CSV table of C-alpha atoms and ligand atoms in Angstrom, one decimal:
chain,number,residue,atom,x,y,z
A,138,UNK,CA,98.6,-37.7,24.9
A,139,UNK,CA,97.4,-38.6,28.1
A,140,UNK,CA,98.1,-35.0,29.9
A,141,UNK,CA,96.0,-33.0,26.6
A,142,UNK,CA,93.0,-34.7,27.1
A,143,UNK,CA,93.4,-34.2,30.9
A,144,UNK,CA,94.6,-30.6,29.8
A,145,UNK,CA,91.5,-30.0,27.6
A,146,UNK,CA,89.2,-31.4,29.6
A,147,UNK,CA,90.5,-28.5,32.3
A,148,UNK,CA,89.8,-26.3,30.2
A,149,UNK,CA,86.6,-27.2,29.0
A,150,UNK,CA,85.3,-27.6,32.6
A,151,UNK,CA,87.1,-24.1,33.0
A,152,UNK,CA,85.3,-22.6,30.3
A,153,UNK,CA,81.9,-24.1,32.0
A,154,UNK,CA,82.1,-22.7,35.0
A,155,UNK,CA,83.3,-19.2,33.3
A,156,UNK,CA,80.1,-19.5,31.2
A,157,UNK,CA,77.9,-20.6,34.5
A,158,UNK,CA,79.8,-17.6,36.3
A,159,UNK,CA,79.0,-15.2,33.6
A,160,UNK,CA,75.4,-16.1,33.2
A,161,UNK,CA,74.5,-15.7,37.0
A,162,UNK,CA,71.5,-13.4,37.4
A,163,UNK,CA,73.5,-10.3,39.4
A,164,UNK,CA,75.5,-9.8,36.4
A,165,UNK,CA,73.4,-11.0,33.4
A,166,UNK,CA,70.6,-8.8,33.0
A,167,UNK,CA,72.5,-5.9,31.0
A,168,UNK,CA,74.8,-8.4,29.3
A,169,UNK,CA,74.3,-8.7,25.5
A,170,UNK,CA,75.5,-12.2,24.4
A,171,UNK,CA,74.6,-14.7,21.7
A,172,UNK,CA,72.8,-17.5,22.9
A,173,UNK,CA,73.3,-20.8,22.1
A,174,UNK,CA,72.6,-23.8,23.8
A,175,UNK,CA,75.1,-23.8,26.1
A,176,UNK,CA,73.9,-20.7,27.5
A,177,UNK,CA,70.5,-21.3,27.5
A,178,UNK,CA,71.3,-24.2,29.7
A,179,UNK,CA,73.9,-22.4,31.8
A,180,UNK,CA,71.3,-19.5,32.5
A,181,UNK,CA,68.3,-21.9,32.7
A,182,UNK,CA,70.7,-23.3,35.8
A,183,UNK,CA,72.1,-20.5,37.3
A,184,UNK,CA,68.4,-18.9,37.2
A,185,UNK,CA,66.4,-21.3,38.9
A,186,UNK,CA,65.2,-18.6,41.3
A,187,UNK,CA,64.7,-15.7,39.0
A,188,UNK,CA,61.7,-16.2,36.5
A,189,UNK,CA,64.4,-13.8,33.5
A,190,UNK,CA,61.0,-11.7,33.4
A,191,UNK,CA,62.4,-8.7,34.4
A,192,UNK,CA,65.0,-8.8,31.8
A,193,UNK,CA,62.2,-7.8,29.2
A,194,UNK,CA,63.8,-4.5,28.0
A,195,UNK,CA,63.0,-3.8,24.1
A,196,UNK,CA,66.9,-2.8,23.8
A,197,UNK,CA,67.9,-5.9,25.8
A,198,UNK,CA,67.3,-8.7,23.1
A,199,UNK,CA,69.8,-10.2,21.5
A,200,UNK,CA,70.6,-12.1,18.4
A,201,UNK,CA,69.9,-15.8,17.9
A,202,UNK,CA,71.3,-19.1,16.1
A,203,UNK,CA,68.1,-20.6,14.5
A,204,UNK,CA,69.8,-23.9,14.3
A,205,UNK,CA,70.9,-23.6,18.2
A,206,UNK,CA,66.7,-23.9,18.9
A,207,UNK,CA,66.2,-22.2,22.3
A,208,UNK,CA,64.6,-25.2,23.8
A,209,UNK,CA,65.1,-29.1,23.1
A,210,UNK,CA,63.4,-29.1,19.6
A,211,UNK,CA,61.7,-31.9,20.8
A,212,UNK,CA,60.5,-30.5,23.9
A,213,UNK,CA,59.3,-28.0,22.0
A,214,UNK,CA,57.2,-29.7,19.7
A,215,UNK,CA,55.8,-31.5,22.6
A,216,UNK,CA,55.0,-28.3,23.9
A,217,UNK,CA,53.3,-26.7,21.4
A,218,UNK,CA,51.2,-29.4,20.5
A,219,UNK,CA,50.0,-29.4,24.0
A,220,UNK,CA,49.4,-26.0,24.1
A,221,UNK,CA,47.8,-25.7,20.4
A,222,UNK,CA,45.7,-28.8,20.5
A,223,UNK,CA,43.0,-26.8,22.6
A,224,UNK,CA,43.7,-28.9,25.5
A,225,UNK,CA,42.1,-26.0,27.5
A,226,UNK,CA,39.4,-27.9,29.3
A,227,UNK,CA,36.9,-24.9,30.9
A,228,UNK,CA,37.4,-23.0,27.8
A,229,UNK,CA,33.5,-21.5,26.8
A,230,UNK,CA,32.7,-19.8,23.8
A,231,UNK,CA,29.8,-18.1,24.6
A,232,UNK,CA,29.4,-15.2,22.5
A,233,UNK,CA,27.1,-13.1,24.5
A,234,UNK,CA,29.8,-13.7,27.9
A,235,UNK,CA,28.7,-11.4,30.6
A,236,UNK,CA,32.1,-11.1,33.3
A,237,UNK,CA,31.1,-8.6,36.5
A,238,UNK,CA,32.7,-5.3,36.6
A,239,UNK,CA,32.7,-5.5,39.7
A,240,UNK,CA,34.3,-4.3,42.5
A,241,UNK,CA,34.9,-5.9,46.2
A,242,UNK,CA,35.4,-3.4,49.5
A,243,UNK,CA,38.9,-4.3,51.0
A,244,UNK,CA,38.2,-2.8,54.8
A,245,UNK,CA,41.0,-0.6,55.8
A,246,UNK,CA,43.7,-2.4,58.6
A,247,UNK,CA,47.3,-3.2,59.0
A,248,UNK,CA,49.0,-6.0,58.0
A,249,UNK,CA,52.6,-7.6,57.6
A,250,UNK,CA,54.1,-6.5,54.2
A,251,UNK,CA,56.8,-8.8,53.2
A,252,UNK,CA,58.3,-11.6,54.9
A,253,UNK,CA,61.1,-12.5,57.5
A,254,UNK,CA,61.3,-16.1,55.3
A,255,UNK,CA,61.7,-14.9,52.0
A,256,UNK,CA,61.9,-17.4,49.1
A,257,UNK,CA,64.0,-15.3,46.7
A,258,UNK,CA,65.9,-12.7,49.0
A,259,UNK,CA,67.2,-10.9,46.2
A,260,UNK,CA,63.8,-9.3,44.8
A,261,UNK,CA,63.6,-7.3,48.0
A,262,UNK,CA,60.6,-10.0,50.1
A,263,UNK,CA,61.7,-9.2,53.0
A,264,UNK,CA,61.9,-7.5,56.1
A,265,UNK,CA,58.6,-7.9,56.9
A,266,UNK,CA,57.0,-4.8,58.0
A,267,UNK,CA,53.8,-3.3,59.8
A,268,UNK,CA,52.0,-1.4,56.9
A,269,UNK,CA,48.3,0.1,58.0
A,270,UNK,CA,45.6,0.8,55.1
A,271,UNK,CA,42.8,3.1,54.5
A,272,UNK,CA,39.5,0.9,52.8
A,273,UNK,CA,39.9,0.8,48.9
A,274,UNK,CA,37.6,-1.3,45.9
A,275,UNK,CA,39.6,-3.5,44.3
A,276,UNK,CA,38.2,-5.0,41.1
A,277,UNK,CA,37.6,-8.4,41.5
A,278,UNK,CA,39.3,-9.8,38.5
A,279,UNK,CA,42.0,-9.3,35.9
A,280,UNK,CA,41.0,-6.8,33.1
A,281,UNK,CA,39.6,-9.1,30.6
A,282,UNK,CA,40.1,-8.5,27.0
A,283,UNK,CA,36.5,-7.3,26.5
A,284,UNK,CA,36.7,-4.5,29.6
A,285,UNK,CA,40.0,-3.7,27.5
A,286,UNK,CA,37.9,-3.8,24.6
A,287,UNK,CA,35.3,-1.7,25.9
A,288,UNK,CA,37.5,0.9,26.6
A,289,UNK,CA,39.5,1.1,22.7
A,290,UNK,CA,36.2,1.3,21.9
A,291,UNK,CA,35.4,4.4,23.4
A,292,UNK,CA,39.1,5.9,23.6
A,293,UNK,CA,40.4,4.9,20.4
A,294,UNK,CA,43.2,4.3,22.6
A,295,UNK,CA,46.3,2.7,21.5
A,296,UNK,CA,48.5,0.8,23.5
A,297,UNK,CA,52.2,1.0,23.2
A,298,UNK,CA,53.3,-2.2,22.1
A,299,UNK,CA,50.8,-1.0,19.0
A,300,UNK,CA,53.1,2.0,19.0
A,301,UNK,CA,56.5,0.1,19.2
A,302,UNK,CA,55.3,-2.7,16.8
A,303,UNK,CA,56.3,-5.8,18.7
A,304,UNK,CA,55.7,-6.9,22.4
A,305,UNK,CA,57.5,-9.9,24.3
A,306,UNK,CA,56.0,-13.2,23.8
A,307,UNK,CA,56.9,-16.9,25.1
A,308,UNK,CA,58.3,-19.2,22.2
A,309,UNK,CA,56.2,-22.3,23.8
A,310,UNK,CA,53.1,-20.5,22.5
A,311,UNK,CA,53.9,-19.5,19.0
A,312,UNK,CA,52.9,-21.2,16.0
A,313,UNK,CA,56.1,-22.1,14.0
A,314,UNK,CA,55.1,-19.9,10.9
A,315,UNK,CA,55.7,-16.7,13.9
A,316,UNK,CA,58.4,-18.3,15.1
A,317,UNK,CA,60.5,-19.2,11.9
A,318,UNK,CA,60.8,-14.8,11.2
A,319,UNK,CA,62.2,-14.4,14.8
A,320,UNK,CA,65.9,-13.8,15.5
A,321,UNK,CA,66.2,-12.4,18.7
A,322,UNK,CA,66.0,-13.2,22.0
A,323,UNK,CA,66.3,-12.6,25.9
A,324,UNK,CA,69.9,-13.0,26.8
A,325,UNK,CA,68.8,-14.1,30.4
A,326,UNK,CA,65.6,-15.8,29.5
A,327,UNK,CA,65.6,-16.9,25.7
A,328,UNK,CA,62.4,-18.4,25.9
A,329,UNK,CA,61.3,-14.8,25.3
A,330,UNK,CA,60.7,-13.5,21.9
A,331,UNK,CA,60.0,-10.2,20.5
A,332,UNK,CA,57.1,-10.6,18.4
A,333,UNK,CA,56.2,-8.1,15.5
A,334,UNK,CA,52.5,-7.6,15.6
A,335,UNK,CA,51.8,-9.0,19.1
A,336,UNK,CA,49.8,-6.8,20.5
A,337,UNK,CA,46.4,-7.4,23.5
A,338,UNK,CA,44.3,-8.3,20.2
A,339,UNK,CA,47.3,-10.7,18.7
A,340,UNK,CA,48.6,-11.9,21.5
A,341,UNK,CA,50.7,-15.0,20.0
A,342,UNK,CA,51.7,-12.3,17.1
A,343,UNK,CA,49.3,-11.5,13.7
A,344,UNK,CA,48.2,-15.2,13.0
A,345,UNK,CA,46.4,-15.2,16.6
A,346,UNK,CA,43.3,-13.9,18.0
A,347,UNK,CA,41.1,-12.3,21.3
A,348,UNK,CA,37.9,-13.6,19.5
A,349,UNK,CA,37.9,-17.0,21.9
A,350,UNK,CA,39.4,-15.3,24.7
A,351,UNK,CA,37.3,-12.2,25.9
A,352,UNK,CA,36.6,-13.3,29.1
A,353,UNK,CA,40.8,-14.1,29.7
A,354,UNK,CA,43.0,-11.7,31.3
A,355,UNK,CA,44.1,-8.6,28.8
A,356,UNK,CA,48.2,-8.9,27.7
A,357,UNK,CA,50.4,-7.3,26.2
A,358,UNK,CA,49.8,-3.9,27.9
A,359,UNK,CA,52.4,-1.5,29.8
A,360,UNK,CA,52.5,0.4,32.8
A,361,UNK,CA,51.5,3.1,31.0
A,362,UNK,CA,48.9,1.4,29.0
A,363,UNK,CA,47.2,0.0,32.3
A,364,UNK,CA,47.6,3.7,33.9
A,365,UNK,CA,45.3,4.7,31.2
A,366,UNK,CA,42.6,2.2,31.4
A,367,UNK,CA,41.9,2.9,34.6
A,368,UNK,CA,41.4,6.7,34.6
A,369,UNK,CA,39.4,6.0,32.3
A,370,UNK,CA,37.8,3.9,34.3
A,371,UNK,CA,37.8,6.2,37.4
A,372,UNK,CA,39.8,4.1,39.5
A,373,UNK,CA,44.0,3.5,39.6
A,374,UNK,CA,46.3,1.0,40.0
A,375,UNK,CA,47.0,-0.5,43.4
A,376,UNK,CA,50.0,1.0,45.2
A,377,UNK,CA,52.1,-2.7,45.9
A,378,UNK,CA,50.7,-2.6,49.4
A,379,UNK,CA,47.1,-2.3,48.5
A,380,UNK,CA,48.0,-5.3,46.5
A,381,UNK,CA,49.7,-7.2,48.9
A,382,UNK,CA,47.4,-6.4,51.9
A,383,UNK,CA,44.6,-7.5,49.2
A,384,UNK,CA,46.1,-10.8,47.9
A,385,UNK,CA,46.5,-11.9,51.9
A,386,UNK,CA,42.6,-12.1,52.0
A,387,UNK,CA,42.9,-11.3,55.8
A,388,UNK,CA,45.1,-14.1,56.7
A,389,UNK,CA,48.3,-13.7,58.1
A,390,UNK,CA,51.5,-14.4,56.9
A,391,UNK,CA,50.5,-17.1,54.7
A,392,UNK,CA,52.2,-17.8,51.6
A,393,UNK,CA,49.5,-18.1,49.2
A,394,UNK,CA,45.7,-16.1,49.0
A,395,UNK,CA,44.2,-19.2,50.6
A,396,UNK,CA,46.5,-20.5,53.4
A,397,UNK,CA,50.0,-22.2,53.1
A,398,UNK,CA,49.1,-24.9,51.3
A,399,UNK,CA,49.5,-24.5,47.4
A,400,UNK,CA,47.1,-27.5,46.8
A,401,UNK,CA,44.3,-27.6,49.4
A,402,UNK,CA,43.0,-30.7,49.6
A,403,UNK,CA,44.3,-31.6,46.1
A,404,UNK,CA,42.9,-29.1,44.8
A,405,UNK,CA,44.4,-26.5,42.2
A,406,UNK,CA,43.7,-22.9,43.5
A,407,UNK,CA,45.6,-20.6,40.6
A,408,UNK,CA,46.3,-21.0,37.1
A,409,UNK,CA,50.5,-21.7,37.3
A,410,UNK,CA,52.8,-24.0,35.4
A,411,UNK,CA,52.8,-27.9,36.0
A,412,UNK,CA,55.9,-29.6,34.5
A,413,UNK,CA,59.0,-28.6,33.9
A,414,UNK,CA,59.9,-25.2,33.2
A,415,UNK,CA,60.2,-24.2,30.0
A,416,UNK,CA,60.2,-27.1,27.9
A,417,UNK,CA,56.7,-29.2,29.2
A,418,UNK,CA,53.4,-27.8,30.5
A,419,UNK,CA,51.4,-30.3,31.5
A,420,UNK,CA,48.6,-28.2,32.1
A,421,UNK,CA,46.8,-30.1,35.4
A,422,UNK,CA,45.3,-27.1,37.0
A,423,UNK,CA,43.6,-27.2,33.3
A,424,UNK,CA,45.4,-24.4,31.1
A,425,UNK,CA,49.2,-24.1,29.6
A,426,UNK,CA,48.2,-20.8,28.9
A,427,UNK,CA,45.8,-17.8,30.3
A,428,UNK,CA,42.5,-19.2,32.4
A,429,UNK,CA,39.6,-16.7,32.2
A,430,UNK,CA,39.5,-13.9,34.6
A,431,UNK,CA,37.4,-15.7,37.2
A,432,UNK,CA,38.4,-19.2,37.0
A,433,UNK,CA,39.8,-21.0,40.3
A,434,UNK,CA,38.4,-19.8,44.1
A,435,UNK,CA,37.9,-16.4,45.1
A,436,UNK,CA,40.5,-15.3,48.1
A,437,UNK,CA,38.8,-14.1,51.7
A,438,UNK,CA,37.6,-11.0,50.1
A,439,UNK,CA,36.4,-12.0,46.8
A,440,UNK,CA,39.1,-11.5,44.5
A,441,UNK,CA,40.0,-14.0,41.6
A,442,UNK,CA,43.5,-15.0,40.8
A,443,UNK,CA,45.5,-12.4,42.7
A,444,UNK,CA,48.4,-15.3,42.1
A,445,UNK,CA,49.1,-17.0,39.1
A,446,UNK,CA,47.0,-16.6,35.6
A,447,UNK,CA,48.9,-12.8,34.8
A,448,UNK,CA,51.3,-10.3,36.8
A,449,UNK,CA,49.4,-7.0,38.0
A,450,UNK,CA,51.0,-3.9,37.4
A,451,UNK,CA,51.4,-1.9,40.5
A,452,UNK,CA,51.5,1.5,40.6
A,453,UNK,CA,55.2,1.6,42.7
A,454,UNK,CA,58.9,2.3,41.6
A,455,UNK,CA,60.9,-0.7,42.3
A,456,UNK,CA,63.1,-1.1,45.3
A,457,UNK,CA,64.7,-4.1,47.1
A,458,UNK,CA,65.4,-1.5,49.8
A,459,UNK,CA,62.3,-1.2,52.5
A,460,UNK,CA,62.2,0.7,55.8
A,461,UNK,CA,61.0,-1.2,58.8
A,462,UNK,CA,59.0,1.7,60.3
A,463,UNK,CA,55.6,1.2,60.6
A,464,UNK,CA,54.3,2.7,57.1
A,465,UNK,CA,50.7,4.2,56.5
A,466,UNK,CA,49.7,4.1,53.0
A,467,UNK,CA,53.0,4.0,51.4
A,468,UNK,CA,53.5,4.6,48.1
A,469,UNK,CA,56.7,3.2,47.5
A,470,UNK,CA,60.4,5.0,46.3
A,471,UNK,CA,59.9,8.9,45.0
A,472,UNK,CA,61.7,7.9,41.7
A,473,UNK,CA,62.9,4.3,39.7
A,474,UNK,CA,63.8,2.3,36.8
A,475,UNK,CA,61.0,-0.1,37.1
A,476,UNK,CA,57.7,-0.5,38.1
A,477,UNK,CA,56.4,-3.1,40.7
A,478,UNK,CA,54.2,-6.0,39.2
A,479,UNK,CA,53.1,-8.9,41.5
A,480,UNK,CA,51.4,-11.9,41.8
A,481,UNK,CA,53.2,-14.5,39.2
A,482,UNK,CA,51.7,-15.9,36.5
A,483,UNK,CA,50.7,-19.1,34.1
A,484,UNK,CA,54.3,-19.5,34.0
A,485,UNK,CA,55.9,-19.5,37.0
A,486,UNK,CA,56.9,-22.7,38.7
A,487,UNK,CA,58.6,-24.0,41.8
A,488,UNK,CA,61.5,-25.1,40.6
A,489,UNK,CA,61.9,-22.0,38.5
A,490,UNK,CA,60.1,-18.9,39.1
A,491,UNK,CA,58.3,-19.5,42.9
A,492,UNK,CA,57.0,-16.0,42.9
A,493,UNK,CA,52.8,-17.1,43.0
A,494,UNK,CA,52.8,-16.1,46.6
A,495,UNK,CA,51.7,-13.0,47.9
A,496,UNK,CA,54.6,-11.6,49.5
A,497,UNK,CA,56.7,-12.0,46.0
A,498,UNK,CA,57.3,-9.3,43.4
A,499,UNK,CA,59.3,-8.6,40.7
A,500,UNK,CA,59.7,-5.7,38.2
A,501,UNK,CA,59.3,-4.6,34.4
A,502,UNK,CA,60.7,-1.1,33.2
A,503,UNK,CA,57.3,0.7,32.6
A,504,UNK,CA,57.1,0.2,28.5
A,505,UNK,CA,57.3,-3.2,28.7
A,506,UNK,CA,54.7,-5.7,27.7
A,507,UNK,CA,54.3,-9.0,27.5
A,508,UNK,CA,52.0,-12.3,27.2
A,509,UNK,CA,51.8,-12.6,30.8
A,510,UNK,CA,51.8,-9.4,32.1
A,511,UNK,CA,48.1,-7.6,33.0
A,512,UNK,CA,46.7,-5.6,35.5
A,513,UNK,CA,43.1,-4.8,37.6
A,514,UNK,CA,42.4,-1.4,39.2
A,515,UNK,CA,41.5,-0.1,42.9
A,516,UNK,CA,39.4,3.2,44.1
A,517,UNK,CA,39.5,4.7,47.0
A,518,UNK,CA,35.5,5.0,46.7
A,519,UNK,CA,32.6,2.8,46.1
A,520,UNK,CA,32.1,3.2,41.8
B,76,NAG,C1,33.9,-2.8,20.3
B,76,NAG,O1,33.6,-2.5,19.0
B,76,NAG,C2,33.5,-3.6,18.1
B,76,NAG,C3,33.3,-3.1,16.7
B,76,NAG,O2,32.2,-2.2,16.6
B,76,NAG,C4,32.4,-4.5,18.6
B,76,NAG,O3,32.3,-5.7,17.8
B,76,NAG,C5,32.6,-5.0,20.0
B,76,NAG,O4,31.6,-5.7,20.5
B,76,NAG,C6,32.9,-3.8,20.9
B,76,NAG,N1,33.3,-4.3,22.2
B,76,NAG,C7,32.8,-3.9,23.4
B,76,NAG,C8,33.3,-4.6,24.6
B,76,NAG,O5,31.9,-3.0,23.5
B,77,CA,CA1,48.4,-23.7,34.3
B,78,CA,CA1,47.1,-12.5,38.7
């Protein structure tokens, strides 16, 4: 009697760490498993330094057990009714908004790419190396919903999570009428859905709206989706070093747009995730969700929240492979899986995803779209 129980409970803790073992983030990502709860606390676990983002492949999701909810139900619930209460404090409505198109001169220079401290060695932050850059414009902000807008308008353009049907969106901000019709998930991150009918005008699926938000960041669009917008718009996206060199302000080595510090003097300086990641957003830097596109304190050169709020598509393949020669105006590997986004987002967290610093980075495979994924444009010329 005495040696089964000590026998089983072998096992069971054998089976843990098996699970834990399995669910580690080297050899996760192109697993296809059921989740259940134990899983989703196993990889919640063995994740705490990888934000599962990057595991948003349309033919990566998997099944799920409705009854096994993803996250505490209660949690949850205490979630969403943060989140759908319109606890969003600097929300305006104004109908006739009026957000800048405009675009800031980052002066050409060298810099420190990278960092010889990284964070999350794994997603390639280091070495640092010497990187020099020719000037470029760098739009200021996000691309809002109504620039995005602006340019369906004109195009007819449509974007490819319109094409595919569904687009990647997290449970914590879906009404329970979307969520009830959803059985899959992100093996490595189930707090990801696919969502039929999220698209950038639906972006919490076809019960939600832009009409309140066109002055918040545009989601929901892919690499190729944010390629397009800005040819249209003359401009590109920003190779990851034009980004990086941009999101440092002119400071050097610092962690963050604004110095080292992520709350100068108690003040919240990007829109990121306060609580505990993913069941509780307490929302103190004032949103759980998007912030408009020029909320929080400009960085040293006048752009708006380079970290936090949305990832930026970069224009670069992924790589966690860099060359420590002096670079000038690199563009990144020839060929890749993945694109480059950067910068974090409303969702990422310390204890979880720490990748709202400058030097961080992370990757999407280029049809991918999600609810906190966006992007701004650069030009080599004044437009
Ligand atoms: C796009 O077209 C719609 C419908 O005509 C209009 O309501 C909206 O204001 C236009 N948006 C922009 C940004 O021009
Ligand atoms: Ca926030
Ligand atoms: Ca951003």
């Amino acid at each position: 009697m005495g040696i089964s129980v000590l026998m089983s409970c072998w096992a069971f803790i054998i089976l843990y760490l098996h699970i834990v073992d399995f669910t580690c983030p080297e050899t996760i990502t192109e697993e296809l498993v059921i989740v259940s709860e134990t899983d989703t606390l196993a990889s919640s676990d063995s994740e705490s330094s990888s934000c599962g983002c990057h595991s948003l492949k349309r033919d990566g999701v998997v099944s799920i057990d409705r009854d096994a909810s993803l996250l505490s139900e209660q949690a949850a619930v205490k979630y969403s009714k943060r989140a759908n209460d319109g606890m969003e404090v600097n929300q305006e409505h104004n109908q006739d908004l009026y957000i800048p198109d405009e675009m800031v001169l980052i002066p050409a220079g060298e810099f420190f790419m990278g960092t010889n401290n990284p964070e999350i060695p794994q997603d390639g932050e280091g070495p640092q190396r010497r990187v020099h850059l020719k000037h470029f414009y760098m739009d200021s902000h996000e691309i809002s919903n109504q620039e995005f807008q602006k340019f369906v308008n004109a195009t007819s353009y449509v974007t490819e999570a319109e094409k595919f049907g569904d687009s990647f969106v997290f449970e914590g901000l879906l009404s329970e009428a979307v969520k009830s019709q959803i059985f899959q998930a992100v093996a490595a991150a189930p707090w990801w859905l696919p969502v039929k009918g999220a698209d950038w005008r639906h972006p919490e699926g076809s019960d939600s709206t832009i009409a309140d938000r066109l002055d918040h960041p545009v989601l929901h669009v892919s690499w190729g989706d944010a390629t397009a917008y800005c040819t249209w718009a003359g401009k590109r996206l920003p190779t990851e070093a034009e980004w990086e060199y941009a999101c440092r302000g002119g400071l050097n080595d610092r962690l963050f747009p604004w110095g080292n510090k992520v709350h100068p003097k108690g003040q919240h300086y990007a829109n990121i995730w306060q609580g505990e990641f993913p069941t509780q957003n307490t929302g103190e830097d004032g949103y759980t969700r998007t912030s408009p596109v020029m909320s929080f304190p400009a960085n040293g050169y006048g752009l708006y929240n380079m970290v936090g709020n949305v990832w930026e598509w970069t224009s670069d393949w992924w790589s966690v492979h860099h060359t420590t020669d002096e670079l000038h105006n690199p563009k990144g590997p020839e060929t890749g899986q993945d694109r480059v986004k950067k910068g974090g987002s409303y969702m990422c967290h310390k204890s979880y995803c720490y990748r709202y610093r400058c030097a961080a980075r992370s990757q999407n495979t280029p049809d991918s779209s999600a609810s906190n994924l966006g992007f701004r444009c650069v030009s080599q010329n004044k437009l």
